[in-house]
mmCIF file with all atom_site columns, C-alpha atoms in Angstrom:
data_model
loop_
_atom_site.group_PDB
_atom_site.id
_atom_site.type_symbol
_atom_site.label_atom_id
_atom_site.label_alt_id
_atom_site.label_comp_id
_atom_site.label_asym_id
_atom_site.label_entity_id
_atom_site.label_seq_id
_atom_site.pdbx_PDB_ins_code
_atom_site.Cartn_x
_atom_site.Cartn_y
_atom_site.Cartn_z
_atom_site.occupancy
_atom_site.B_iso_or_equiv
_atom_site.pdbx_formal_charge
_atom_site.auth_seq_id
_atom_site.auth_comp_id
_atom_site.auth_asym_id
_atom_site.auth_atom_id
_atom_site.pdbx_PDB_model_num
ATOM 1   C CA . UNK A 1 1   ? 6.525   -5.016  33.413 1.00 69.00 ? 1   UNK A CA 1
ATOM 2   C CA . UNK A 1 2   ? 3.584   -6.266  32.192 1.00 81.00 ? 2   UNK A CA 1
ATOM 3   C CA . UNK A 1 3   ? 0.570   -3.922  30.580 1.00 84.00 ? 3   UNK A CA 1
ATOM 4   C CA . UNK A 1 4   ? -2.572  -4.673  29.169 1.00 83.00 ? 4   UNK A CA 1
ATOM 5   C CA . UNK A 1 5   ? -3.150  -2.740  25.570 1.00 82.00 ? 5   UNK A CA 1
ATOM 6   C CA . UNK A 1 6   ? -5.259  -0.979  27.314 1.00 84.00 ? 6   UNK A CA 1
ATOM 7   C CA . UNK A 1 7   ? -3.561  0.624   29.949 1.00 88.00 ? 7   UNK A CA 1
ATOM 8   C CA . UNK A 1 8   ? -0.655  1.139   26.950 1.00 87.00 ? 8   UNK A CA 1
ATOM 9   C CA . UNK A 1 9   ? -2.974  2.839   24.834 1.00 89.00 ? 9   UNK A CA 1
ATOM 10  C CA . UNK A 1 10  ? -3.932  5.227   27.582 1.00 89.00 ? 10  UNK A CA 1
ATOM 11  C CA . UNK A 1 11  ? -0.270  5.548   28.535 1.00 90.00 ? 11  UNK A CA 1
ATOM 12  C CA . UNK A 1 12  ? 0.300   5.976   24.181 1.00 89.00 ? 12  UNK A CA 1
ATOM 13  C CA . UNK A 1 13  ? -2.389  9.134   23.705 1.00 88.00 ? 13  UNK A CA 1
ATOM 14  C CA . UNK A 1 14  ? -0.919  10.960  25.729 1.00 89.00 ? 14  UNK A CA 1
ATOM 15  C CA . UNK A 1 15  ? 2.097   11.526  23.586 1.00 89.00 ? 15  UNK A CA 1
ATOM 16  C CA . UNK A 1 16  ? -0.196  11.456  20.981 1.00 90.00 ? 16  UNK A CA 1
ATOM 17  C CA . UNK A 1 17  ? -1.282  15.468  18.868 1.00 90.00 ? 17  UNK A CA 1
ATOM 18  C CA . UNK A 1 18  ? -4.140  17.064  20.296 1.00 89.00 ? 18  UNK A CA 1
ATOM 19  C CA . UNK A 1 19  ? -3.291  13.960  23.173 1.00 87.00 ? 19  UNK A CA 1
ATOM 20  C CA . UNK A 1 20  ? -5.601  12.063  20.358 1.00 90.00 ? 20  UNK A CA 1
ATOM 21  C CA . UNK A 1 21  ? -8.768  14.446  20.943 1.00 91.00 ? 21  UNK A CA 1
ATOM 22  C CA . UNK A 1 22  ? -8.911  16.374  18.752 1.00 94.00 ? 22  UNK A CA 1
ATOM 23  C CA . UNK A 1 23  ? -11.390 19.710  17.715 1.00 94.00 ? 23  UNK A CA 1
ATOM 24  C CA . UNK A 1 24  ? -11.834 19.636  14.791 1.00 95.00 ? 24  UNK A CA 1
ATOM 25  C CA . UNK A 1 25  ? -11.703 17.874  11.246 1.00 94.00 ? 25  UNK A CA 1
ATOM 26  C CA . UNK A 1 26  ? -8.898  19.489  10.254 1.00 95.00 ? 26  UNK A CA 1
ATOM 27  C CA . UNK A 1 27  ? -6.878  18.818  13.901 1.00 96.00 ? 27  UNK A CA 1
ATOM 28  C CA . UNK A 1 28  ? -8.718  14.635  12.948 1.00 96.00 ? 28  UNK A CA 1
ATOM 29  C CA . UNK A 1 29  ? -7.496  14.794  9.495  1.00 96.00 ? 29  UNK A CA 1
ATOM 30  C CA . UNK A 1 30  ? -4.074  15.742  10.288 1.00 96.00 ? 30  UNK A CA 1
ATOM 31  C CA . UNK A 1 31  ? -3.705  13.360  12.995 1.00 96.00 ? 31  UNK A CA 1
ATOM 32  C CA . UNK A 1 32  ? -5.355  10.074  10.644 1.00 97.00 ? 32  UNK A CA 1
ATOM 33  C CA . UNK A 1 33  ? -3.111  11.117  7.899  1.00 97.00 ? 33  UNK A CA 1
ATOM 34  C CA . UNK A 1 34  ? 0.001   11.275  9.633  1.00 97.00 ? 34  UNK A CA 1
ATOM 35  C CA . UNK A 1 35  ? -0.373  7.968   12.096 1.00 97.00 ? 35  UNK A CA 1
ATOM 36  C CA . UNK A 1 36  ? -1.236  6.198   9.452  1.00 98.00 ? 36  UNK A CA 1
ATOM 37  C CA . UNK A 1 37  ? 1.785   7.204   7.797  1.00 98.00 ? 37  UNK A CA 1
ATOM 38  C CA . UNK A 1 38  ? 3.491   6.033   10.828 1.00 98.00 ? 38  UNK A CA 1
ATOM 39  C CA . UNK A 1 39  ? 1.631   3.166   11.326 1.00 98.00 ? 39  UNK A CA 1
ATOM 40  C CA . UNK A 1 40  ? 2.535   1.573   8.124  1.00 98.00 ? 40  UNK A CA 1
ATOM 41  C CA . UNK A 1 41  ? 6.465   2.250   8.120  1.00 97.00 ? 41  UNK A CA 1
ATOM 42  C CA . UNK A 1 42  ? 7.150   0.300   11.219 1.00 97.00 ? 42  UNK A CA 1
ATOM 43  C CA . UNK A 1 43  ? 5.164   -1.784  10.358 1.00 97.00 ? 43  UNK A CA 1
ATOM 44  C CA . UNK A 1 44  ? 7.460   -1.808  7.875  1.00 96.00 ? 44  UNK A CA 1
ATOM 45  C CA . UNK A 1 45  ? 10.520  -1.999  10.268 1.00 97.00 ? 45  UNK A CA 1
ATOM 46  C CA . UNK A 1 46  ? 8.661   -4.558  12.044 1.00 96.00 ? 46  UNK A CA 1
ATOM 47  C CA . UNK A 1 47  ? 8.733   -6.769  9.425  1.00 94.00 ? 47  UNK A CA 1
ATOM 48  C CA . UNK A 1 48  ? 12.605  -5.788  8.505  1.00 96.00 ? 48  UNK A CA 1
ATOM 49  C CA . UNK A 1 49  ? 13.477  -7.088  12.339 1.00 96.00 ? 49  UNK A CA 1
ATOM 50  C CA . UNK A 1 50  ? 11.216  -9.501  12.499 1.00 94.00 ? 50  UNK A CA 1
ATOM 51  C CA . UNK A 1 51  ? 12.490  -11.357 9.027  1.00 94.00 ? 51  UNK A CA 1
ATOM 52  C CA . UNK A 1 52  ? 16.336  -11.050 10.383 1.00 97.00 ? 52  UNK A CA 1
ATOM 53  C CA . UNK A 1 53  ? 16.330  -13.172 13.142 1.00 95.00 ? 53  UNK A CA 1
ATOM 54  C CA . UNK A 1 54  ? 16.569  -9.539  15.979 1.00 95.00 ? 54  UNK A CA 1
ATOM 55  C CA . UNK A 1 55  ? 14.076  -9.966  18.578 1.00 94.00 ? 55  UNK A CA 1
ATOM 56  C CA . UNK A 1 56  ? 15.727  -7.093  20.459 1.00 96.00 ? 56  UNK A CA 1
ATOM 57  C CA . UNK A 1 57  ? 14.062  -4.567  17.192 1.00 96.00 ? 57  UNK A CA 1
ATOM 58  C CA . UNK A 1 58  ? 11.469  -6.409  16.326 1.00 95.00 ? 58  UNK A CA 1
ATOM 59  C CA . UNK A 1 59  ? 10.313  -5.919  19.635 1.00 94.00 ? 59  UNK A CA 1
ATOM 60  C CA . UNK A 1 60  ? 10.840  -1.988  19.734 1.00 96.00 ? 60  UNK A CA 1
ATOM 61  C CA . UNK A 1 61  ? 9.378   -1.406  15.990 1.00 96.00 ? 61  UNK A CA 1
ATOM 62  C CA . UNK A 1 62  ? 6.135   -3.394  17.794 1.00 94.00 ? 62  UNK A CA 1
ATOM 63  C CA . UNK A 1 63  ? 5.872   -1.234  20.351 1.00 93.00 ? 63  UNK A CA 1
ATOM 64  C CA . UNK A 1 64  ? 5.974   1.775   17.960 1.00 96.00 ? 64  UNK A CA 1
ATOM 65  C CA . UNK A 1 65  ? 3.242   -0.132  15.625 1.00 96.00 ? 65  UNK A CA 1
ATOM 66  C CA . UNK A 1 66  ? 1.042   -0.381  19.231 1.00 93.00 ? 66  UNK A CA 1
ATOM 67  C CA . UNK A 1 67  ? 1.452   3.081   19.767 1.00 95.00 ? 67  UNK A CA 1
ATOM 68  C CA . UNK A 1 68  ? 0.435   4.270   16.638 1.00 97.00 ? 68  UNK A CA 1
ATOM 69  C CA . UNK A 1 69  ? -2.467  1.487   16.424 1.00 95.00 ? 69  UNK A CA 1
ATOM 70  C CA . UNK A 1 70  ? -3.433  2.963   19.764 1.00 94.00 ? 70  UNK A CA 1
ATOM 71  C CA . UNK A 1 71  ? -3.688  6.484   19.005 1.00 96.00 ? 71  UNK A CA 1
ATOM 72  C CA . UNK A 1 72  ? -5.417  5.818   15.293 1.00 96.00 ? 72  UNK A CA 1
ATOM 73  C CA . UNK A 1 73  ? -8.108  3.646   17.206 1.00 94.00 ? 73  UNK A CA 1
ATOM 74  C CA . UNK A 1 74  ? -8.796  6.490   19.913 1.00 94.00 ? 74  UNK A CA 1
ATOM 75  C CA . UNK A 1 75  ? -9.129  9.177   17.354 1.00 95.00 ? 75  UNK A CA 1
ATOM 76  C CA . UNK A 1 76  ? -11.739 6.493   16.573 1.00 95.00 ? 76  UNK A CA 1
ATOM 77  C CA . UNK A 1 77  ? -13.457 6.408   19.746 1.00 93.00 ? 77  UNK A CA 1
ATOM 78  C CA . UNK A 1 78  ? -12.210 3.076   19.937 1.00 92.00 ? 78  UNK A CA 1
ATOM 79  C CA . UNK A 1 79  ? -10.695 0.985   22.536 1.00 86.00 ? 79  UNK A CA 1
ATOM 80  C CA . UNK A 1 80  ? -7.546  -1.202  21.550 1.00 81.00 ? 80  UNK A CA 1
ATOM 81  C CA . UNK A 1 81  ? -7.357  -4.426  24.248 1.00 73.00 ? 81  UNK A CA 1
ATOM 82  C CA . UNK A 1 82  ? -6.451  -8.085  24.522 1.00 62.00 ? 82  UNK A CA 1
ATOM 83  C CA . UNK A 1 83  ? -10.036 -8.952  24.912 1.00 57.00 ? 83  UNK A CA 1
ATOM 84  C CA . UNK A 1 84  ? -11.296 -7.306  21.329 1.00 55.00 ? 84  UNK A CA 1
ATOM 85  C CA . UNK A 1 85  ? -8.540  -7.289  18.444 1.00 57.00 ? 85  UNK A CA 1
ATOM 86  C CA . UNK A 1 86  ? -10.316 -10.434 17.874 1.00 56.00 ? 86  UNK A CA 1
ATOM 87  C CA . UNK A 1 87  ? -8.751  -11.583 14.131 1.00 58.00 ? 87  UNK A CA 1
ATOM 88  C CA . UNK A 1 88  ? -6.125  -13.599 15.551 1.00 62.00 ? 88  UNK A CA 1
ATOM 89  C CA . UNK A 1 89  ? -4.059  -15.737 12.872 1.00 65.00 ? 89  UNK A CA 1
ATOM 90  C CA . UNK A 1 90  ? -3.650  -13.544 10.355 1.00 73.00 ? 90  UNK A CA 1
ATOM 91  C CA . UNK A 1 91  ? -1.695  -14.406 7.669  1.00 81.00 ? 91  UNK A CA 1
ATOM 92  C CA . UNK A 1 92  ? 1.067   -12.090 6.404  1.00 83.00 ? 92  UNK A CA 1
ATOM 93  C CA . UNK A 1 93  ? -0.621  -11.632 3.257  1.00 85.00 ? 93  UNK A CA 1
ATOM 94  C CA . UNK A 1 94  ? -3.622  -10.264 4.875  1.00 89.00 ? 94  UNK A CA 1
ATOM 95  C CA . UNK A 1 95  ? -1.477  -7.494  7.816  1.00 91.00 ? 95  UNK A CA 1
ATOM 96  C CA . UNK A 1 96  ? 0.391   -6.627  4.078  1.00 93.00 ? 96  UNK A CA 1
ATOM 97  C CA . UNK A 1 97  ? -2.884  -5.774  2.297  1.00 95.00 ? 97  UNK A CA 1
ATOM 98  C CA . UNK A 1 98  ? -4.653  -4.146  5.551  1.00 95.00 ? 98  UNK A CA 1
ATOM 99  C CA . UNK A 1 99  ? -1.366  -1.853  5.827  1.00 96.00 ? 99  UNK A CA 1
ATOM 100 C CA . UNK A 1 100 ? -2.079  -1.195  2.382  1.00 96.00 ? 100 UNK A CA 1
ATOM 101 C CA . UNK A 1 101 ? -5.948  -0.641  2.956  1.00 97.00 ? 101 UNK A CA 1
ATOM 102 C CA . UNK A 1 102 ? -4.464  1.919   5.678  1.00 97.00 ? 102 UNK A CA 1
ATOM 103 C CA . UNK A 1 103 ? -2.805  3.849   3.313  1.00 97.00 ? 103 UNK A CA 1
ATOM 104 C CA . UNK A 1 104 ? -5.902  3.507   0.600  1.00 97.00 ? 104 UNK A CA 1
ATOM 105 C CA . UNK A 1 105 ? -8.897  4.716   2.607  1.00 97.00 ? 105 UNK A CA 1
ATOM 106 C CA . UNK A 1 106 ? -6.930  7.959   3.879  1.00 97.00 ? 106 UNK A CA 1
ATOM 107 C CA . UNK A 1 107 ? -6.142  8.087   0.726  1.00 97.00 ? 107 UNK A CA 1
ATOM 108 C CA . UNK A 1 108 ? -9.830  8.266   -1.336 1.00 97.00 ? 108 UNK A CA 1
ATOM 109 C CA . UNK A 1 109 ? -11.132 10.146  1.772  1.00 97.00 ? 109 UNK A CA 1
ATOM 110 C CA . UNK A 1 110 ? -8.916  13.215  2.455  1.00 95.00 ? 110 UNK A CA 1
ATOM 111 C CA . UNK A 1 111 ? -6.969  13.494  -1.182 1.00 94.00 ? 111 UNK A CA 1
ATOM 112 C CA . UNK A 1 112 ? -10.496 12.812  -3.474 1.00 96.00 ? 112 UNK A CA 1
ATOM 113 C CA . UNK A 1 113 ? -12.992 13.525  -0.983 1.00 95.00 ? 113 UNK A CA 1
ATOM 114 C CA . UNK A 1 114 ? -14.743 9.559   -0.884 1.00 97.00 ? 114 UNK A CA 1
ATOM 115 C CA . UNK A 1 115 ? -16.673 9.132   2.755  1.00 97.00 ? 115 UNK A CA 1
ATOM 116 C CA . UNK A 1 116 ? -14.849 7.669   5.485  1.00 97.00 ? 116 UNK A CA 1
ATOM 117 C CA . UNK A 1 117 ? -15.091 3.999   5.911  1.00 97.00 ? 117 UNK A CA 1
ATOM 118 C CA . UNK A 1 118 ? -14.402 3.505   9.143  1.00 96.00 ? 118 UNK A CA 1
ATOM 119 C CA . UNK A 1 119 ? -15.572 0.077   9.687  1.00 95.00 ? 119 UNK A CA 1
ATOM 120 C CA . UNK A 1 120 ? -13.192 -0.971  7.402  1.00 97.00 ? 120 UNK A CA 1
ATOM 121 C CA . UNK A 1 121 ? -9.622  1.471   8.837  1.00 97.00 ? 121 UNK A CA 1
ATOM 122 C CA . UNK A 1 122 ? -10.512 -0.093  12.652 1.00 94.00 ? 122 UNK A CA 1
ATOM 123 C CA . UNK A 1 123 ? -10.600 -3.794  11.141 1.00 92.00 ? 123 UNK A CA 1
ATOM 124 C CA . UNK A 1 124 ? -7.002  -3.223  8.523  1.00 95.00 ? 124 UNK A CA 1
ATOM 125 C CA . UNK A 1 125 ? -5.342  -1.509  11.880 1.00 95.00 ? 125 UNK A CA 1
ATOM 126 C CA . UNK A 1 126 ? -6.640  -4.381  13.900 1.00 91.00 ? 126 UNK A CA 1
ATOM 127 C CA . UNK A 1 127 ? -5.931  -7.226  11.838 1.00 91.00 ? 127 UNK A CA 1
ATOM 128 C CA . UNK A 1 128 ? -2.437  -5.156  11.425 1.00 93.00 ? 128 UNK A CA 1
ATOM 129 C CA . UNK A 1 129 ? -1.954  -4.993  15.579 1.00 90.00 ? 129 UNK A CA 1
ATOM 130 C CA . UNK A 1 130 ? -3.521  -9.102  15.481 1.00 88.00 ? 130 UNK A CA 1
ATOM 131 C CA . UNK A 1 131 ? -0.477  -10.200 12.713 1.00 89.00 ? 131 UNK A CA 1
ATOM 132 C CA . UNK A 1 132 ? 1.964   -9.073  15.260 1.00 86.00 ? 132 UNK A CA 1
ATOM 133 C CA . UNK A 1 133 ? 0.883   -10.441 18.315 1.00 82.00 ? 133 UNK A CA 1
ATOM 134 C CA . UNK A 1 134 ? 1.128   -14.233 16.289 1.00 83.00 ? 134 UNK A CA 1
ATOM 135 C CA . UNK A 1 135 ? 4.465   -13.304 15.012 1.00 84.00 ? 135 UNK A CA 1
ATOM 136 C CA . UNK A 1 136 ? 5.593   -12.600 18.978 1.00 82.00 ? 136 UNK A CA 1
ATOM 137 C CA . UNK A 1 137 ? 3.888   -15.605 20.899 1.00 68.00 ? 137 UNK A CA 1
#
């Protein structure tokens, strides 16, 4: 069965805290913080499976990465679709930097009091997704 990224996002957010619809800034902070950590952990597991040539694990981990990315984008009012990822042919280095950027943005926002850079955060999440797409073929 094949589904679109938008359909995946709709299914994925059903299992997210508050169904990815936080009612206050504390709920939003909790989701963004926890799901950014989850996204990075799953992205590392995806890369390990890829490097080991394990197609089954790579596919499972890709689904996990997409789950975290879907929820993060939904919380920010964004839709993950096949048409709007828009960053095709992202390099490994760019994707790894993007993963680090998501963590850095959350750290600066919630632990150092900086303004949340939503545009940079969303682009970083999309770079991770696009890198996976390039790898998955």
